[in-house]
Structure formats: C-alpha cells, structure tokens
Short mmCIF file of C-alpha atoms and ligand atoms in Angstrom, two decimals:
data_model
loop_
_atom_site.label_atom_id
_atom_site.label_comp_id
_atom_site.label_asym_id
_atom_site.label_seq_id
_atom_site.Cartn_x
_atom_site.Cartn_y
_atom_site.Cartn_z
CA MET Z 1 100.94 90.15 107.87
CA ALA Z 2 101.70 87.66 104.90
CA PHE Z 3 104.61 85.40 104.81
CA SER Z 4 107.16 86.41 102.54
CA SER Z 5 108.08 83.05 101.67
CA PHE Z 6 107.44 79.65 102.00
CA SER Z 7 110.44 79.03 104.39
CA ASP Z 8 109.08 82.50 107.06
CA PHE Z 9 106.35 79.92 106.73
CA VAL Z 10 107.80 76.81 107.38
CA SER Z 11 110.17 78.98 109.79
CA ALA Z 12 107.09 79.87 112.02
CA LEU Z 13 105.64 76.55 112.35
CA ASP Z 14 109.32 75.60 113.50
CA GLU Z 15 108.43 78.35 116.35
CA ALA Z 16 105.18 77.23 116.91
CA GLY Z 17 106.32 73.75 117.82
CA GLU Z 18 104.43 72.48 114.99
CA LEU Z 19 107.36 70.94 112.92
CA ARG Z 20 109.51 67.91 113.18
CA ARG Z 21 112.82 68.20 110.42
CA ILE Z 22 114.01 64.93 110.12
CA ALA Z 23 118.11 65.33 109.50
CA PHE Z 24 119.08 62.05 108.25
CA PRO Z 25 118.28 61.15 104.35
CA VAL Z 26 115.28 59.60 103.38
CA ALA Z 27 114.11 58.10 99.65
CA THR Z 28 111.52 60.32 97.50
CA GLU Z 29 110.58 57.06 96.56
CA LEU Z 30 107.89 55.87 99.05
CA GLU Z 31 109.74 56.46 102.13
CA ILE Z 32 108.81 60.24 102.30
CA THR Z 33 105.59 58.54 101.50
CA GLU Z 34 105.20 56.37 104.67
CA LEU Z 35 106.84 58.99 107.29
CA ALA Z 36 104.61 61.82 106.37
CA ASP Z 37 101.36 59.19 106.01
CA ARG Z 38 101.93 57.88 109.65
CA GLU Z 39 102.48 61.41 110.80
CA MET Z 40 98.66 62.18 109.24
CA LYS Z 41 97.43 59.55 110.07
CA ALA Z 42 98.41 61.11 114.08
CA PRO Z 43 96.12 63.01 116.22
CA GLY Z 44 94.80 66.34 114.67
CA GLY Z 45 97.53 66.30 111.38
CA GLY Z 46 99.99 65.03 113.57
CA LYS Z 47 103.26 67.85 112.38
CA ALA Z 48 104.98 69.27 109.56
CA LEU Z 49 107.86 67.24 108.04
CA LEU Z 50 110.88 68.82 106.77
CA PHE Z 51 112.81 66.51 104.83
CA GLU Z 52 116.22 68.38 105.04
CA LYS Z 53 118.30 65.42 103.41
CA PRO Z 54 115.63 63.86 100.49
CA THR Z 55 117.17 61.46 98.24
CA ILE Z 56 116.15 60.39 94.29
CA GLN Z 57 117.76 57.04 93.39
CA GLY Z 58 120.02 57.45 96.44
CA LYS Z 59 121.76 60.87 95.57
CA PRO Z 60 121.69 64.14 97.99
CA SER Z 61 118.73 66.29 96.02
CA SER Z 62 119.61 70.00 96.15
CA PHE Z 63 116.40 71.19 98.04
CA PRO Z 64 114.81 70.36 100.99
CA LEU Z 65 110.84 68.88 101.03
CA ALA Z 66 108.47 70.08 103.27
CA ILE Z 67 104.89 68.31 103.38
CA ASN Z 68 101.51 68.49 106.08
CA THR Z 69 102.63 71.88 105.91
CA MET Z 70 98.56 72.50 106.60
CA GLY Z 71 98.02 69.35 107.44
CA SER Z 72 95.78 70.46 110.97
CA HIS Z 73 93.24 73.09 112.13
CA ARG Z 74 96.55 75.11 113.67
CA ARG Z 75 99.18 75.25 110.99
CA MET Z 76 95.95 75.53 107.94
CA ALA Z 77 95.58 78.74 110.19
CA MET Z 78 98.69 79.91 110.54
CA ALA Z 79 99.29 79.19 106.88
CA LEU Z 80 96.94 82.25 106.33
CA LYS Z 81 98.36 84.24 109.43
CA LEU Z 82 95.07 83.16 111.12
CA GLY Z 83 94.25 82.48 114.71
CA ALA Z 84 91.66 80.32 113.05
CA ILE Z 85 89.83 79.81 109.99
CA ASP Z 86 86.57 81.21 111.93
CA GLU Z 87 88.38 85.12 110.88
CA LEU Z 88 88.11 84.95 107.16
CA ALA Z 89 84.52 83.19 107.28
CA GLN Z 90 84.29 86.40 109.02
CA GLN Z 91 85.96 88.72 106.28
CA MET Z 92 83.69 86.79 103.83
CA GLN Z 93 80.74 87.65 105.14
CA LEU Z 94 81.30 91.32 105.98
CA ILE Z 95 81.96 92.07 102.40
CA LEU Z 96 79.23 89.68 101.43
CA LYS Z 97 76.89 91.92 103.50
CA ALA Z 98 78.74 95.41 103.20
CA LYS Z 99 75.80 98.14 102.72
CA PRO Z 100 75.76 101.82 102.25
CA PRO Z 101 77.39 103.42 105.26
CA THR Z 102 74.63 104.86 106.80
CA SER Z 103 76.94 106.25 109.98
CA MET Z 104 80.75 107.48 110.45
CA LYS Z 105 80.59 104.09 112.44
CA SER Z 106 79.51 102.08 109.23
CA ALA Z 107 81.61 104.01 106.68
CA TRP Z 108 84.62 103.69 108.60
CA LYS Z 109 83.92 99.78 108.76
CA LEU Z 110 83.30 99.93 104.98
CA ALA Z 111 86.64 101.71 104.61
CA MET Z 112 88.65 99.54 106.51
CA GLN Z 113 87.72 96.86 104.61
CA GLY Z 114 87.95 98.63 101.83
CA LEU Z 115 91.48 98.78 102.51
CA ASP Z 116 91.19 94.42 102.63
CA LEU Z 117 90.02 94.77 98.93
CA LEU Z 118 92.38 96.87 97.34
CA HIS Z 119 95.21 94.94 98.95
CA ALA Z 120 93.31 91.96 96.61
CA ARG Z 121 94.54 93.84 93.51
CA PRO Z 122 98.32 92.37 92.73
CA LYS Z 123 101.11 94.29 91.79
CA ARG Z 124 103.63 93.96 89.19
CA VAL Z 125 107.24 93.93 89.65
CA SER Z 126 110.11 94.18 87.72
CA SER Z 127 112.15 90.73 89.18
CA GLY Z 128 112.06 89.40 92.78
CA PRO Z 129 113.58 85.84 94.82
CA CYS Z 130 111.93 83.41 92.47
CA LYS Z 131 114.66 84.84 89.63
CA GLU Z 132 117.81 84.29 92.02
CA VAL Z 133 119.10 81.22 90.05
CA ILE Z 134 117.08 81.20 85.82
CA HIS Z 135 118.03 77.99 83.89
CA ARG Z 136 116.62 78.16 80.47
CA PHE Z 137 116.05 75.39 78.45
CA GLU Z 138 115.35 76.52 74.87
CA GLY Z 139 117.53 78.96 72.94
CA ALA Z 140 119.97 78.82 75.64
CA ALA Z 141 123.17 80.38 74.83
CA GLY Z 142 126.35 78.35 75.26
CA GLY Z 143 124.08 75.38 76.03
CA VAL Z 144 123.35 73.74 79.16
CA ALA Z 145 125.35 74.13 82.14
CA SER Z 146 125.48 71.42 84.54
CA ASP Z 147 124.87 73.21 88.06
CA LEU Z 148 121.81 74.56 86.96
CA PRO Z 149 118.67 72.33 88.07
CA THR Z 150 115.70 70.09 85.57
CA LEU Z 151 112.90 68.61 86.61
CA LEU Z 152 114.50 65.69 87.69
CA ASP Z 153 116.87 67.40 90.41
CA LEU Z 154 113.84 68.45 92.21
CA PRO Z 155 112.27 66.13 95.15
CA ILE Z 156 109.74 64.96 93.37
CA LEU Z 157 107.84 62.29 95.25
CA GLN Z 158 106.77 58.63 93.99
CA CYS Z 159 104.06 58.48 96.39
CA TRP Z 160 102.57 55.19 96.70
CA PRO Z 161 103.81 51.73 95.09
CA LYS Z 162 101.75 51.16 91.83
CA ASP Z 163 102.21 55.14 90.96
CA GLY Z 164 103.26 55.78 87.39
CA GLY Z 165 106.29 57.55 88.48
CA ARG Z 166 107.11 60.79 90.02
CA PHE Z 167 104.33 63.13 90.55
CA VAL Z 168 104.70 66.97 91.63
CA THR Z 169 101.45 67.19 94.17
CA LEU Z 170 101.61 71.29 94.79
CA PRO Z 171 101.65 72.73 92.12
CA ASN Z 172 99.55 76.23 91.20
CA VAL Z 173 99.02 76.11 87.53
CA HIS Z 174 99.23 79.18 86.23
CA THR Z 175 97.27 79.79 82.91
CA ARG Z 176 95.03 82.58 80.73
CA ASP Z 177 91.83 82.45 78.99
CA PRO Z 178 92.71 83.44 75.17
CA ASP Z 179 89.68 85.42 74.55
CA THR Z 180 89.11 87.13 78.19
CA GLY Z 181 92.92 87.30 79.36
CA GLU Z 182 91.37 85.94 82.79
CA ARG Z 183 94.49 84.49 84.48
CA ASN Z 184 93.38 81.37 86.66
CA MET Z 185 95.04 79.53 89.55
CA GLY Z 186 94.68 76.38 90.08
CA MET Z 187 96.18 73.01 91.44
CA TYR Z 188 96.49 70.31 89.20
CA ARG Z 189 98.64 67.35 89.56
CA MET Z 190 102.40 66.56 86.65
CA GLN Z 191 103.89 63.56 86.48
CA ILE Z 192 107.51 63.57 85.47
CA TYR Z 193 107.91 61.50 81.87
CA ASP Z 194 111.58 63.06 81.75
CA ASP Z 195 113.70 66.11 82.26
CA ARG Z 196 111.46 68.35 80.19
CA THR Z 197 108.14 66.92 80.06
CA THR Z 198 105.06 66.01 82.39
CA GLY Z 199 101.40 65.28 82.94
CA MET Z 200 98.93 68.16 83.40
CA HIS Z 201 96.34 66.57 85.00
CA TRP Z 202 93.35 69.42 84.62
CA GLN Z 203 89.90 67.31 84.88
CA VAL Z 204 87.60 68.23 82.62
CA HIS Z 205 85.55 70.26 84.94
CA LYS Z 206 87.97 72.86 85.80
CA VAL Z 207 89.11 76.04 84.39
CA GLY Z 208 92.67 75.01 83.42
CA ALA Z 209 90.47 72.28 80.71
CA ARG Z 210 88.41 75.16 80.17
CA HIS Z 211 91.46 77.64 78.98
CA GLY Z 212 93.10 74.59 77.07
CA ARG Z 213 90.31 73.83 74.72
CA ARG Z 214 90.12 77.12 73.69
CA TYR Z 215 93.71 77.35 72.89
CA TYR Z 216 92.73 73.77 71.17
CA GLU Z 217 90.46 74.98 69.55
CA ARG Z 218 92.34 78.25 68.01
CA GLY Z 219 95.28 75.73 67.32
CA GLU Z 220 97.81 77.91 69.33
CA ARG Z 221 100.65 76.88 71.74
CA MET Z 222 99.24 77.21 75.06
CA PRO Z 223 101.28 78.87 77.77
CA VAL Z 224 101.98 77.43 81.45
CA ALA Z 225 103.55 78.70 84.56
CA VAL Z 226 103.83 76.31 87.72
CA THR Z 227 104.76 77.59 90.57
CA LEU Z 228 105.51 76.45 94.07
CA GLY Z 229 105.98 77.16 97.61
CA GLY Z 230 106.10 81.06 98.27
CA ASP Z 231 103.54 82.18 101.19
CA PRO Z 232 100.97 79.12 101.27
CA ALA Z 233 98.01 81.91 100.71
CA TYR Z 234 98.27 80.79 96.91
CA THR Z 235 98.59 77.10 97.30
CA PHE Z 236 94.99 77.24 99.58
CA ALA Z 237 93.90 79.91 96.96
CA ALA Z 238 94.41 77.67 93.70
CA THR Z 239 92.56 75.14 95.52
CA ALA Z 240 90.03 76.52 97.12
CA PRO Z 241 86.66 76.12 94.82
CA LEU Z 242 86.58 79.68 93.34
CA PRO Z 243 83.69 80.60 90.81
CA ASP Z 244 85.18 79.94 87.59
CA GLY Z 245 86.51 83.41 86.67
CA LEU Z 246 87.30 84.95 90.25
CA ASP Z 247 91.21 85.06 89.79
CA GLU Z 248 92.98 83.48 92.50
CA ILE Z 249 95.61 86.31 92.65
CA LEU Z 250 92.97 88.52 93.71
CA PHE Z 251 92.01 86.03 96.18
CA ALA Z 252 94.67 85.37 97.45
CA GLY Z 253 96.10 89.34 98.34
CA PHE Z 254 92.91 89.13 100.03
CA ILE Z 255 93.65 86.48 101.91
CA ARG Z 256 96.67 87.99 103.21
CA LYS Z 257 95.91 91.83 102.87
CA LYS Z 258 99.01 92.11 100.94
CA SER Z 259 99.05 92.31 97.00
CA VAL Z 260 100.44 89.76 95.44
CA GLU Z 261 103.81 91.19 93.43
CA LEU Z 262 103.71 89.53 90.16
CA VAL Z 263 106.89 89.03 87.81
CA LYS Z 264 107.06 88.07 84.25
CA CYS Z 265 108.15 85.27 82.77
CA GLU Z 266 111.37 84.22 80.92
CA THR Z 267 109.86 82.30 78.66
CA VAL Z 268 106.02 82.67 78.36
CA ASP Z 269 103.71 85.72 78.57
CA LEU Z 270 102.30 84.94 81.95
CA GLU Z 271 103.25 86.51 85.21
CA VAL Z 272 103.73 85.27 88.35
CA PRO Z 273 104.66 85.61 92.20
CA ALA Z 274 107.36 86.69 92.76
CA ASP Z 275 108.36 84.93 96.31
CA VAL Z 276 107.51 81.98 94.80
CA ASP Z 277 109.96 79.50 95.93
CA PHE Z 278 109.88 77.19 91.93
CA VAL Z 279 108.45 78.64 88.70
CA LEU Z 280 108.21 75.88 85.86
CA GLU Z 281 107.97 77.57 83.11
CA GLY Z 282 106.61 75.85 79.44
CA TYR Z 283 103.73 75.44 77.06
CA VAL Z 284 100.77 72.67 76.65
CA GLN Z 285 100.36 71.77 72.30
CA PRO Z 286 97.50 72.16 71.78
CA GLY Z 287 96.27 67.92 70.35
CA GLU Z 288 99.16 66.17 72.17
CA PHE Z 289 97.92 63.78 74.73
CA ARG Z 290 99.95 61.47 77.00
CA GLY Z 291 98.66 58.48 79.39
CA GLU Z 292 99.01 60.07 82.60
CA GLY Z 293 99.16 57.82 86.02
CA PRO Z 294 98.22 55.64 87.76
CA PHE Z 295 98.15 57.41 90.70
CA GLY Z 296 97.62 56.75 94.47
CA ASP Z 297 94.55 59.05 94.70
CA HIS Z 298 92.97 61.04 97.32
CA THR Z 299 89.73 58.61 96.71
CA GLY Z 300 92.00 56.38 98.65
CA PHE Z 301 92.55 54.17 95.32
CA TYR Z 302 94.72 54.33 92.27
CA THR Z 303 93.53 55.94 89.06
CA PRO Z 304 94.13 53.96 85.69
CA VAL Z 305 96.30 55.67 83.44
CA GLU Z 306 94.09 57.88 81.15
CA ASP Z 307 95.10 60.12 78.68
CA TYR Z 308 95.88 64.08 79.55
CA PRO Z 309 97.92 66.52 78.02
CA VAL Z 310 101.53 67.21 77.73
CA PHE Z 311 103.38 70.03 79.94
CA HIS Z 312 106.58 71.06 77.79
CA LEU Z 313 109.30 73.06 80.43
CA THR Z 314 110.93 76.00 78.49
CA ALA Z 315 112.64 77.25 81.88
CA ILE Z 316 112.95 76.40 85.93
CA THR Z 317 113.65 79.61 87.99
CA HIS Z 318 114.02 79.25 91.26
CA ARG Z 319 115.24 80.74 95.62
CA ARG Z 320 118.56 79.89 95.62
CA ASN Z 321 117.43 78.07 99.36
CA ALA Z 322 114.35 76.76 97.78
CA ILE Z 323 112.18 74.21 99.81
CA TYR Z 324 109.98 71.67 97.82
CA PRO Z 325 106.50 71.74 99.11
CA ALA Z 326 105.21 68.18 98.52
CA THR Z 327 102.05 66.53 100.09
CA ILE Z 328 100.84 63.33 99.60
CA VAL Z 329 96.90 61.86 99.07
CA GLY Z 330 95.89 58.39 99.81
CA ILE Z 331 92.38 56.68 102.41
CA PRO Z 332 91.68 59.05 105.05
CA PRO Z 333 92.41 61.36 107.05
CA MET Z 334 95.14 63.32 105.38
CA GLU Z 335 96.65 66.55 104.24
CA ASP Z 336 93.82 67.67 101.87
CA PHE Z 337 90.98 67.24 103.82
CA TYR Z 338 92.40 69.94 106.16
CA MET Z 339 92.58 72.17 103.32
CA GLY Z 340 89.08 71.35 102.18
CA THR Z 341 87.50 71.90 106.30
CA ALA Z 342 88.82 75.38 105.73
CA SER Z 343 87.54 76.12 102.09
CA VAL Z 344 84.53 75.00 103.21
CA ARG Z 345 84.34 77.44 106.67
CA VAL Z 346 85.79 80.49 103.76
CA PHE Z 347 83.04 79.42 101.88
CA LEU Z 348 80.53 79.20 104.31
CA PRO Z 349 79.52 82.47 103.88
CA VAL Z 350 78.57 82.17 100.03
CA PHE Z 351 76.58 79.50 100.79
CA GLN Z 352 74.30 81.23 103.19
CA MET Z 353 73.65 84.27 100.98
CA ASN Z 354 72.30 82.32 98.09
CA PHE Z 355 70.58 80.13 101.42
CA PRO Z 356 69.76 81.80 104.58
CA GLU Z 357 68.50 78.98 106.28
CA ILE Z 358 71.65 76.97 105.74
CA VAL Z 359 73.68 76.81 109.85
CA ASP Z 360 76.56 75.01 109.19
CA LEU Z 361 78.01 72.34 106.35
CA ALA Z 362 80.77 69.92 106.09
CA LEU Z 363 82.94 67.12 103.87
CA PRO Z 364 83.56 64.92 106.84
CA ALA Z 365 87.10 63.19 105.97
CA GLU Z 366 85.50 59.33 105.13
CA GLY Z 367 83.95 61.28 101.93
CA VAL Z 368 87.29 63.02 100.78
CA PHE Z 369 85.95 66.12 99.18
CA HIS Z 370 82.42 64.95 97.15
CA ASN Z 371 81.14 62.14 98.23
CA LEU Z 372 79.46 63.25 101.61
CA VAL Z 373 78.18 66.10 102.66
CA PHE Z 374 76.58 66.92 105.92
CA VAL Z 375 74.35 70.46 106.50
CA SER Z 376 72.07 72.29 109.14
CA ILE Z 377 69.46 74.19 108.60
CA ARG Z 378 66.48 75.80 110.18
CA LYS Z 379 63.73 74.27 108.75
CA GLN Z 380 60.54 76.36 108.11
CA TYR Z 381 58.38 74.80 105.15
CA PRO Z 382 58.04 71.32 103.86
CA TRP Z 383 60.53 70.34 101.71
CA GLN Z 384 63.12 72.51 102.24
CA ALA Z 385 65.67 70.18 102.70
CA TYR Z 386 65.49 69.16 98.99
CA LYS Z 387 65.57 72.86 97.75
CA ILE Z 388 68.95 73.24 99.56
CA MET Z 389 70.35 70.10 98.36
CA HIS Z 390 69.23 71.11 94.37
CA GLY Z 391 70.85 74.12 95.54
CA LEU Z 392 73.77 72.50 96.44
CA TRP Z 393 73.79 70.04 93.47
CA GLY Z 394 74.17 73.08 91.44
CA MET Z 395 76.93 75.58 93.01
CA GLY Z 396 80.33 75.17 91.64
CA GLN Z 397 82.14 72.04 92.93
CA MET Z 398 79.56 70.86 94.76
CA MET Z 399 77.70 69.31 92.01
CA PHE Z 400 79.56 66.18 92.81
CA SER Z 401 79.00 65.86 95.97
CA LYS Z 402 77.93 62.09 95.19
CA TYR Z 403 75.64 61.55 99.16
CA ILE Z 404 74.25 65.13 101.02
CA VAL Z 405 72.36 64.88 104.09
CA VAL Z 406 70.29 67.67 105.78
CA VAL Z 407 69.81 68.00 109.21
CA ASP Z 408 67.99 70.40 111.89
CA ASP Z 409 70.09 73.06 113.27
CA ASP Z 410 70.40 71.34 116.41
CA CYS Z 411 72.41 68.53 115.62
CA ASP Z 412 76.61 69.00 114.83
CA VAL Z 413 77.43 68.10 111.15
CA HIS Z 414 81.27 68.28 112.56
CA ASN Z 415 80.12 65.35 114.67
CA THR Z 416 79.27 62.64 112.46
CA SER Z 417 77.95 59.83 115.14
CA GLU Z 418 75.85 62.44 115.98
CA VAL Z 419 74.72 63.21 112.18
CA LEU Z 420 74.19 59.35 111.66
CA PHE Z 421 72.69 58.96 114.68
CA ARG Z 422 69.69 61.55 112.80
CA LEU Z 423 70.52 59.98 109.84
CA CYS Z 424 68.99 56.95 111.10
CA ALA Z 425 66.65 57.78 113.81
CA ASN Z 426 64.37 60.49 111.48
CA THR Z 427 64.42 58.97 108.44
CA ASP Z 428 61.50 56.50 106.40
CA PRO Z 429 64.09 55.70 103.66
CA GLN Z 430 61.67 55.29 101.30
CA ARG Z 431 59.89 58.79 101.92
CA ASP Z 432 62.87 61.22 102.96
CA SER Z 433 65.24 59.94 99.97
CA THR Z 434 65.51 61.37 96.65
CA PHE Z 435 68.66 60.18 93.67
CA ILE Z 436 69.64 62.90 90.90
CA LYS Z 437 70.97 62.94 87.92
CA ASN Z 438 74.62 65.07 87.82
CA PRO Z 439 77.97 65.57 86.97
CA CYS Z 440 80.48 63.56 88.99
CA ASP Z 441 83.93 64.54 90.09
CA ALA Z 442 86.18 62.81 87.84
CA LEU Z 443 88.50 60.50 89.44
CA ASP Z 444 85.04 58.76 91.06
CA HIS Z 445 85.52 55.28 89.78
CA ALA Z 446 81.43 54.01 90.97
CA PRO Z 447 79.82 55.50 88.11
CA SER Z 448 79.65 52.74 85.61
CA THR Z 449 80.71 55.76 82.95
CA ALA Z 450 83.59 58.06 83.86
CA CYS Z 451 82.15 61.51 85.04
CA ILE Z 452 78.46 61.37 85.25
CA GLY Z 453 76.25 59.12 87.42
CA SER Z 454 73.55 59.24 90.38
CA HIS Z 455 73.64 61.19 93.62
CA MET Z 456 71.11 60.51 96.51
CA GLY Z 457 70.37 63.17 98.96
CA PHE Z 458 68.61 62.58 102.80
CA ASP Z 459 66.45 64.58 104.39
CA ALA Z 460 67.00 63.77 108.32
CA THR Z 461 65.15 66.86 109.29
CA LYS Z 462 61.86 66.77 111.36
CA LYS Z 463 59.25 66.42 109.48
CA LEU Z 464 56.44 69.01 109.08
CA PRO Z 465 52.18 67.88 108.49
CA GLY Z 466 52.75 69.81 105.33
CA GLU Z 467 55.04 66.48 104.30
CA GLY Z 468 52.45 64.33 105.01
CA TYR Z 469 53.31 63.06 108.52
CA HIS Z 470 50.45 63.43 110.91
CA ARG Z 471 51.54 61.64 114.10
CA PRO Z 472 52.94 63.84 117.25
CA TRP Z 473 56.88 64.24 115.80
CA PRO Z 474 58.71 62.99 119.49
CA GLU Z 475 60.85 65.41 121.55
CA LEU Z 476 64.86 64.84 121.84
CA LEU Z 477 65.93 64.10 125.28
CA LYS Z 478 67.77 66.56 126.59
CA MET Z 479 69.09 67.22 130.79
CA ASP Z 480 68.15 69.76 132.56
CA HIS Z 481 70.80 72.97 132.76
CA ALA Z 482 70.40 72.98 136.38
CA VAL Z 483 70.78 69.63 136.87
CA LYS Z 484 73.89 69.79 134.26
CA ALA Z 485 75.61 72.73 136.01
CA LYS Z 486 75.75 70.56 139.48
CA VAL Z 487 77.41 67.62 138.31
CA ASP Z 488 79.88 69.81 136.85
CA ALA Z 489 80.24 71.55 140.34
CA LEU Z 490 80.19 68.27 142.00
CA LEU Z 491 82.53 66.35 139.27
CA SER Z 492 85.13 69.87 139.62
CA ASN Z 493 84.80 69.15 143.37
CA LEU Z 494 85.67 65.82 143.34
CA GLY Z 495 88.90 67.10 140.68
CA ALA Z 496 87.52 64.69 138.31
C1 LIG U 501 96.81 68.35 96.50
C2 LIG U 501 95.70 68.84 95.76
C3 LIG U 501 95.81 67.83 94.84
C4 LIG U 501 94.79 68.23 93.52
N1 LIG U 501 94.92 67.59 92.44
C5 LIG U 501 93.91 68.23 91.46
C6 LIG U 501 94.07 67.10 89.75
O1 LIG U 501 95.26 66.46 89.82
N2 LIG U 501 93.50 67.31 89.34
C7 LIG U 501 92.01 68.31 89.57
O2 LIG U 501 91.61 68.38 88.10
N3 LIG U 501 92.60 68.85 90.50
C8 LIG U 501 92.88 68.81 91.49
N4 LIG U 501 92.48 69.00 92.88
C9 LIG U 501 91.78 70.25 92.94
C10 LIG U 501 91.94 71.30 92.17
O3 LIG U 501 92.65 71.76 92.29
C11 LIG U 501 90.08 72.38 92.78
O4 LIG U 501 89.38 71.61 92.30
C12 LIG U 501 90.45 73.68 92.43
O5 LIG U 501 88.96 74.11 92.72
C13 LIG U 501 90.54 73.40 90.55
O6 LIG U 501 90.80 75.42 90.28
P1 LIG U 501 89.67 75.83 88.89
O7 LIG U 501 88.54 76.22 90.01
O8 LIG U 501 90.37 77.39 88.92
O9 LIG U 501 90.37 74.32 88.17
C14 LIG U 501 93.43 69.04 93.58
C15 LIG U 501 93.44 69.05 94.97
C16 LIG U 501 94.05 69.34 96.16
C17 LIG U 501 93.84 69.47 97.86
MN1 LIG U 502 89.44 78.84 89.38
#
C-alpha cells in the first residue's frame, strides 16, 4: 500500500539499507551538491542521503533535507512500493488490453483492475497533516509570527557555483485549466528571488505554461499551489510525460492503489494532497516576467537567464516534522536518470499499443532524456524503422528526441555498447539516416534558434531487398548452446 508520508518512505529506505544519514552540518550552498553528486555517480546510483542538519548561510535550518531518494532502480521501485518497475508496466498493459470479459476468470480479473482504477479517483478531506502549521502571508491578522517559516527558512539548495541563486528542485506544481477546470501537476523548478517570490520555470511546451497562457489571455490572476514531499508517487507522477489532459493525481492514485486525499488550500482555490510535507500557495500574475537562471541543468550545462513567470507566495503550510525533498541535476548520470527510466518502462505498453512492432525502448543516461533514444523492433516490411521514428517524433514529449537509433529485436537497447556496435556495423550512413524538423527541448543549447531544430534517425536494422539492398545479409556470430552449457559447467567445477 501507499506511503502515508515522505518520512515513511525515508524510514523504509533506512530499513532497507538504502539511506545514509549525515548528522553533521552541511551547507545548502554547493556542499550538499558535492556530496550528492559523488553519491549519484557511485555504481548503481549510491544511496539516498538524509542531511539532518543542513545550514543556510551558516545557520541551521529547521528542516532536514533528503536527496537521491529515487536515484537507483531499486529505490525508484521502492518509491512506488514495487519490487520492480516492470510490475507497474504490466498493470498498465493489463488496463490497455482490457476486453469485455468472456469467462468468470476474466470477469474477476477485470473487476480487480476496476478496483485499482477506482483508487485512481481522489477523495476530498477537510484537513490533513500538511496543515499542521499554517503561515498566511496575506491578510494575516496581528502580523507575522517570527517562528513561522518563510521560503528563506527552507533548506533550498544553491546547486552549482554559477547558479543565479537557490532553486526548489523537486516541486510538484498544481494548476487548473481555467476553461475546463482540468487539473495538472508538473515538476517545474523555482528560483528563490526573496522570501515571497520565486521564478516559475514551466517551459513553453509544458501544461503549466498552457494553463498560464489562458489566464493571461483572460487577464486573470492564476492560482498556483506547489507541494513538496508526501508519497513519492506524487513526485514521480509530476515528472511522468502524461498526455496533456491526463490528470497526474489520478495517475498517482492508480500507482499507489489508494485514492489521493485532497484538501483545499488556505488562500487559493486549488486542492492538494493532504499528506504532503510542504504546500506553497500563491499566484502568477498575467504579464509579469522576470529573468530566471542561470541554472546548472540536466543537460550538464548552465542554462542562461531567460524570462519566466513569477510566483507570489500567499501561504506556506507544512507538517510539523516535515522533510524537505531535493535533487540536483547536472552531468549524467544523476537521480533523474532513474526517474526517466522508470517513466519509459511504465509507458512502454502505451508505445507498444500504438506500434505493436516495438520490442523495447531506452533513453541512455548520456542522452539526458531527449538527446538519444534506442528502440528495438520486430521488422516485417521495408522502411518500418522510419515509421517508428516518425511515430515517436509525433508522440508527446518524445517529439524532442534528437537522435533515434532503431535496431532489430535481438539487440538489447539497455546495452549502449551493443547498440553502437549495431549502428556502426549495420548502416550505410547516407542510405540509413534521415533528418527532420521538429520542436526541440527548451533547454537544448545546440540549435541555432531556441526550441526548434533538426532531429536525426538511424535505421540500424538488417536491410531487406525491398529497401534496395540486394546482397546477402551476413549472419551474426553466435556460439552453440551446447558448448556454452559445457563451458558453464566446466567453469563452475573450477569454482570460477
Ligand atoms: C528533476 C526534474 C526537474 C525538472 N524541471 C523542469 C523545469 O524546470 N521546467 C520544465 O518545464 N520541466 C521540468 N522537468 C520536466 C517536467 O517535469 C516533465 O516534462 C513533466 O512531464 C511535465 O509535465 P506536464 O506535461 O504536465 O507539463 C523536470 C523534470 C525533473 C525530473
Ligand atoms: Mn500533465
């Protein structure tokens, strides 16, 4: 069942030997990054770190900070209460393949899936742990009590030396479409400007930005609520590339097999999960923009200062024993690689529903999400690899994929060395590549103009006569099974 708090998850990591507690004071300015970066670069993603005494400009923060909590395949699965991420992929597949029942057994199976889906629907509750401490910034009678936190009291990181300031790095940003009332929860970083204002870095292609444009057009103030912590399923859902219009709260409920309990905010007309650690309530004012950045980004480079909307804080509510969740991004591999890989596993059944010939798909760490995609297919007809490339370039955030390499189904896309071997061996560069024009990731600094550019696809599959290849395609080397078994036995007798 679901985690009832972020601290539950941190305890579970601790019990599983996946957490390192850091009891001495460590500066939120750069030092936590350096420790976390070393951990994230350790084999398999190292451990999660709990900084019990983070300091802000030399002063102790009232809140501990947890980082790298999802930074390994095991911890990512643990965050979603799974033995392995593939279990969730199988559940997705069952739902996508659900057909009207033809027997008691299939009816029962469908009913069980129905129960899972039932949990997807959120429940409304009148209060929750996220309201244990309430600090309103507007209309607070009797002024502001000094022991209540502002943004400057949270252990918010300055991640890299040339960053423009401190950034909230794991915020779940809740907004509504003013026309349809549809909810969205996306992860968009927030630069701290002062105790009451931050940047709101929703990029042009993201749903928060689309909601924002509608408020700007209507000339209305846009309510925004940001949550930190709670069940880690929320954080995962906020980063998952769901199609626009698919509610992340429903998705989180489906993942955790328990309805998300939603509670009304104090100062804005939005609802947030009641069990989160912190809620930052506020608004974005139409037409107001401010320079955001530089920020040491997941591209491994600093993104430059660009204008983004400004978030004005109207209240902070939090758990009394809140833990501040954070991550850092930078030169891969980082924690977000494991989050991205989990997303790909979970959405593979959706890709396969659209393109049944897809066997597997991987975004290797070196490509930091959008730069490199390896996909294996069961090829049946000429130029099928190109159909897959174009199909992926047309699907949601896969539109950003800069290089797509298509290989045959006997190639393991999670083994970069194997894919590069196929790419080099199986392609005639001119014949087997294609360029297209498409939107680019807003963070990509390589295109001459931001957000637009070319993408390239490679067909590294075996070529067919129908593709103009009339020579006999050679056979890939493979050892006999019997010989392999014999050598395995020999070696195990030797104790090797
Ligand atoms: C650690 C992390 C930080 C991210 N920061 C941003 C960001 O600052 N701006 C942004 O537009 N997307 C950012 N993303 C990616 C979005 O969260 C992701 O594209 C998400 O699917 C967007 O949701 P949406 O389609 O509902 O807008 C980040 C992802 C991760 C894992
Ligand atoms: Mn969304």
